[in-house]
PDB file of C-alpha atoms in Angstrom:
ATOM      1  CA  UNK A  29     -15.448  11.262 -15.867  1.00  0.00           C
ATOM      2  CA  UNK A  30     -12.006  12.628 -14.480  1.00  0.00           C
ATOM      3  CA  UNK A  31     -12.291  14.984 -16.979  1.00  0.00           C
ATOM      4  CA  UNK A  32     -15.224  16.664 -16.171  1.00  0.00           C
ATOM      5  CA  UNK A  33     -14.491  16.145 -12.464  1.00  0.00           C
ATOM      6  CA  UNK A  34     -10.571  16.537 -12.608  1.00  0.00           C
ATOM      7  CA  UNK A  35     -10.955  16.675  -8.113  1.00  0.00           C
ATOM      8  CA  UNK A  36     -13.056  13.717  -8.035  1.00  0.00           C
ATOM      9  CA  UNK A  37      -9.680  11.318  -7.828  1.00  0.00           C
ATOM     10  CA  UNK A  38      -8.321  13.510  -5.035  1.00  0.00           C
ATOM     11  CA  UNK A  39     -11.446  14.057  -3.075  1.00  0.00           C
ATOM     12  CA  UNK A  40     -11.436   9.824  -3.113  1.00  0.00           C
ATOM     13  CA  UNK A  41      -8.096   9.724  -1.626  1.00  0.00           C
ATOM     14  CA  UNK A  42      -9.338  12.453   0.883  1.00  0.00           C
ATOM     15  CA  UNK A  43     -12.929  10.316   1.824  1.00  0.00           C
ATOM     16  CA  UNK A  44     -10.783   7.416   1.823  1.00  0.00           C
ATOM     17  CA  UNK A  45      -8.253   8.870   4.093  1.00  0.00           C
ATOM     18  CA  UNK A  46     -10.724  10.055   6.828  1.00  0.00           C
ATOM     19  CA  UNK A  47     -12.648   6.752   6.773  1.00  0.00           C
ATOM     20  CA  UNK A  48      -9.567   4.340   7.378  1.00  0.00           C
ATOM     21  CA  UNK A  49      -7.996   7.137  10.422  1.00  0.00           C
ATOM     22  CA  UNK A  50     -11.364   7.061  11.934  1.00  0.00           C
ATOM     23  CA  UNK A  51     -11.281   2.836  11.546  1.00  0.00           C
ATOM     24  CA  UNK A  52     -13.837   2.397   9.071  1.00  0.00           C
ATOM     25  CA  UNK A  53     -11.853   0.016   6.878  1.00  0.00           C
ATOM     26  CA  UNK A  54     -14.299  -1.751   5.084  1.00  0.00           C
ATOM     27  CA  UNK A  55     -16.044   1.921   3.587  1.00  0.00           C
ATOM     28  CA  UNK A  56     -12.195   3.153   3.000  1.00  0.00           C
ATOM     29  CA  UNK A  57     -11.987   0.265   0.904  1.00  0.00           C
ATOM     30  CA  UNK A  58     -14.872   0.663  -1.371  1.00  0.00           C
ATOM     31  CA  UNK A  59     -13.727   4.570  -1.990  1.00  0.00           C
ATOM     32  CA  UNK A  60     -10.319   3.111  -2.625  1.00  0.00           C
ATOM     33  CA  UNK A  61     -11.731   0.932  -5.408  1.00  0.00           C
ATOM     34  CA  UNK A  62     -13.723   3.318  -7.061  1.00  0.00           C
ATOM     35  CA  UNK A  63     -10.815   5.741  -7.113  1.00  0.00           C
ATOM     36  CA  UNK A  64      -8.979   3.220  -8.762  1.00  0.00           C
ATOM     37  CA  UNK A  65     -11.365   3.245 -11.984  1.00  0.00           C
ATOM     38  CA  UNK A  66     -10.509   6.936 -12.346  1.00  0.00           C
ATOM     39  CA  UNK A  67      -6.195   6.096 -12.193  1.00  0.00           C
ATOM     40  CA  UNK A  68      -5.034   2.527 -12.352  1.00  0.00           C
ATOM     41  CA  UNK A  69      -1.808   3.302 -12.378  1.00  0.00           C
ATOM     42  CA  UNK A  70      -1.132   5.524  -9.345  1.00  0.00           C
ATOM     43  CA  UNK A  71       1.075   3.863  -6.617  1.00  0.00           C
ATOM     44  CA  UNK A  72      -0.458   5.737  -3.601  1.00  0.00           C
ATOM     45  CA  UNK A  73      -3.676   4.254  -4.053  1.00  0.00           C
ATOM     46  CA  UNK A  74      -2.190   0.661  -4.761  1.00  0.00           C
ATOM     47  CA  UNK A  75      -0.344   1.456  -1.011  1.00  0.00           C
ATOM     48  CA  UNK A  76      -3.223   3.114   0.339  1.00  0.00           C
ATOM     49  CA  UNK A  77      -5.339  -0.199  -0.054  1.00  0.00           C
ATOM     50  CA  UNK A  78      -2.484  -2.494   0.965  1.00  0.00           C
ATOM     51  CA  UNK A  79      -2.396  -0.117   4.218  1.00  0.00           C
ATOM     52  CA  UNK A  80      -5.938  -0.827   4.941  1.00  0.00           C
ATOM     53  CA  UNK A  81      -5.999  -4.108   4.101  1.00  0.00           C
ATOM     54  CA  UNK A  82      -3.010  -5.048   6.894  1.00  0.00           C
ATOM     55  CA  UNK A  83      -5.094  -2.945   9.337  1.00  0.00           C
ATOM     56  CA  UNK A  84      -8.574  -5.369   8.375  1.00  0.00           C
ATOM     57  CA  UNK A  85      -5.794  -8.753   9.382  1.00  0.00           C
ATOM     58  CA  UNK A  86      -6.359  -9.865   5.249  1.00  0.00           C
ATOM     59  CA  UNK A  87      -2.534 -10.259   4.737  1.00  0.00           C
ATOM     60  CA  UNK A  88      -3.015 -11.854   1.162  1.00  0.00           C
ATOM     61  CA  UNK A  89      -4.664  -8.563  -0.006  1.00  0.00           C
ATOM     62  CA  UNK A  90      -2.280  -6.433   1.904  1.00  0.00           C
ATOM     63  CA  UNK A  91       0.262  -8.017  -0.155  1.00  0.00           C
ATOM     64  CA  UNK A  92      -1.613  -8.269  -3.543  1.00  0.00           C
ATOM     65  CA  UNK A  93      -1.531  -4.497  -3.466  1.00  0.00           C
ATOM     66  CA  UNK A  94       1.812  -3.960  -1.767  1.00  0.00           C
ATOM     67  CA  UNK A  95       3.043  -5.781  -4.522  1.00  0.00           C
ATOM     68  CA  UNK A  96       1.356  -4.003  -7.750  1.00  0.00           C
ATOM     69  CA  UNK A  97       2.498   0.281  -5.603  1.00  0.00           C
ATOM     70  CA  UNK A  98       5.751  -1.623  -5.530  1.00  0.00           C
ATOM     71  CA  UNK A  99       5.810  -2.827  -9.578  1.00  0.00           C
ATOM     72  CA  UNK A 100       4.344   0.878 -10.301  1.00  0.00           C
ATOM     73  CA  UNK A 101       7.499   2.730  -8.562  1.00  0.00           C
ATOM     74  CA  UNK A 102      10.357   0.227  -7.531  1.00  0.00           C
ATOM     75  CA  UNK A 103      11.715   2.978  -5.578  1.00  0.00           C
ATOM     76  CA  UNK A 104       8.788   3.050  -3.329  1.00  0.00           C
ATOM     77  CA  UNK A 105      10.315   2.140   0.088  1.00  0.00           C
ATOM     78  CA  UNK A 106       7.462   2.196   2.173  1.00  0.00           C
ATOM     79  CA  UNK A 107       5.553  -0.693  -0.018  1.00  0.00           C
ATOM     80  CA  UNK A 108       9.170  -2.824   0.175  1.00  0.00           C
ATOM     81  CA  UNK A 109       9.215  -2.600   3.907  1.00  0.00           C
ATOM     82  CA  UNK A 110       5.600  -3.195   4.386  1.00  0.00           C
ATOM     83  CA  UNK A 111       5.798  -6.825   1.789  1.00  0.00           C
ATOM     84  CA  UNK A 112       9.486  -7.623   3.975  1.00  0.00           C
ATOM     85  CA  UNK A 113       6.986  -7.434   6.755  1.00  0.00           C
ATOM     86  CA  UNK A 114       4.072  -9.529   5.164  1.00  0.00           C
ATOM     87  CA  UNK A 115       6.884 -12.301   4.029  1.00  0.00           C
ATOM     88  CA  UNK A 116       8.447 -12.333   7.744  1.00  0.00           C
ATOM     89  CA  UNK A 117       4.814 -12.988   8.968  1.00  0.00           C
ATOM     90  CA  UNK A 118       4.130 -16.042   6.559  1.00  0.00           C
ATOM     91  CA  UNK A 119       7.414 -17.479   7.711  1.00  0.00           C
ATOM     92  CA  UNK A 120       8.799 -16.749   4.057  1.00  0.00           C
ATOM     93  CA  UNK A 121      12.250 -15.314   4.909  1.00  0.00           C
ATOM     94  CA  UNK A 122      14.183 -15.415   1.551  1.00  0.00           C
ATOM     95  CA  UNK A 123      11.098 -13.642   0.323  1.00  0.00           C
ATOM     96  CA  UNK A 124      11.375 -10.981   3.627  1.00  0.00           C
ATOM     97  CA  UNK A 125      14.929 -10.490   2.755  1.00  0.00           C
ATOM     98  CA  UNK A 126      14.551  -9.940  -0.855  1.00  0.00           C
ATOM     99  CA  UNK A 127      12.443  -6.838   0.116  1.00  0.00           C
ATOM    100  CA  UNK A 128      14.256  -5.846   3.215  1.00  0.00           C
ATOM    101  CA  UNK A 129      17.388  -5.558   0.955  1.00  0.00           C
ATOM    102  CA  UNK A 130      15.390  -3.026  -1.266  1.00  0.00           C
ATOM    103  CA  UNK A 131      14.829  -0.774   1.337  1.00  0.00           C
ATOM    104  CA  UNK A 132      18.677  -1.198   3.193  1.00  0.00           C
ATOM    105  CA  UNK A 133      19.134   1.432   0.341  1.00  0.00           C
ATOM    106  CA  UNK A 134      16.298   4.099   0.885  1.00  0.00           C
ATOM    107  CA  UNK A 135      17.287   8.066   1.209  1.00  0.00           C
ATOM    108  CA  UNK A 136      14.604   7.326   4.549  1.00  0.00           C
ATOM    109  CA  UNK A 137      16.500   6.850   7.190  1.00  0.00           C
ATOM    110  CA  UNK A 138      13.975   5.675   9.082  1.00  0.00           C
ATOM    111  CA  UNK A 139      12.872   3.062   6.607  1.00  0.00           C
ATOM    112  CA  UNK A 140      16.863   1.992   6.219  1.00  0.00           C
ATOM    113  CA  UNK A 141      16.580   1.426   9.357  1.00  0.00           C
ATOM    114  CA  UNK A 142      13.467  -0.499   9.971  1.00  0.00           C
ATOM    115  CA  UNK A 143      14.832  -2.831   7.438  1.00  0.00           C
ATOM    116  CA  UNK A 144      17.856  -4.450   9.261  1.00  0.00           C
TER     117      UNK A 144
END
């Protein structure tokens, strides 16, 4: 199907994108997870749900997918941060520092600095 519709991954980000800024978290979802049949493997998604998931209060999802953007680009400060944050809310700190220490690193200033 990508094939013949090589947009129809991007356009899904794009639907997805409109629904969760105008709060619709639940539909963002769903366009999220059909995306996802047409590329497994692209962190942004993976982040994209974890996002939306944090913003629906389900912090076990949030970090299900947090977790799989971060195995799919260790680099990827933004998921670190956000699964620091997760750990420091289920009281886990060794786990919150782990992933704070990731990011301590980041070219982002901003993230560097979120993470101390």
């Amino acid at each position: 199907m990508l094939r013949e519709k090589p947009d129809y991954y991007q356009g899904s980000i794009l639907l997805g994108n409109i629904l969760y800024d105008s709060e619709n978290f639940k539909e963002a979802l769903n366009v999220y997870s059909q995306a996802l049949q047409y590329n497994p493997t692209e962190y942004e998604l993976y982040y994209l749900m974890g996002m939306t998931y944090t913003r629906l209060n389900d912090f076990k999802g949030a970090e299900e997918y947090y977790k799989k953007a971060a195995s799919l680009n260790s680099i990827a400060d933004p998921a670190n941060l956000n699964l620091g944050q997760l750990y420091l809310l289920f009281k886990e700190y060794d786990e919150a520092e782990k992933y704070f220490y990731e990011t301590i690193k980041s070219d982002d200033e901003e993230i560097s600095a979120y993470s101390y």
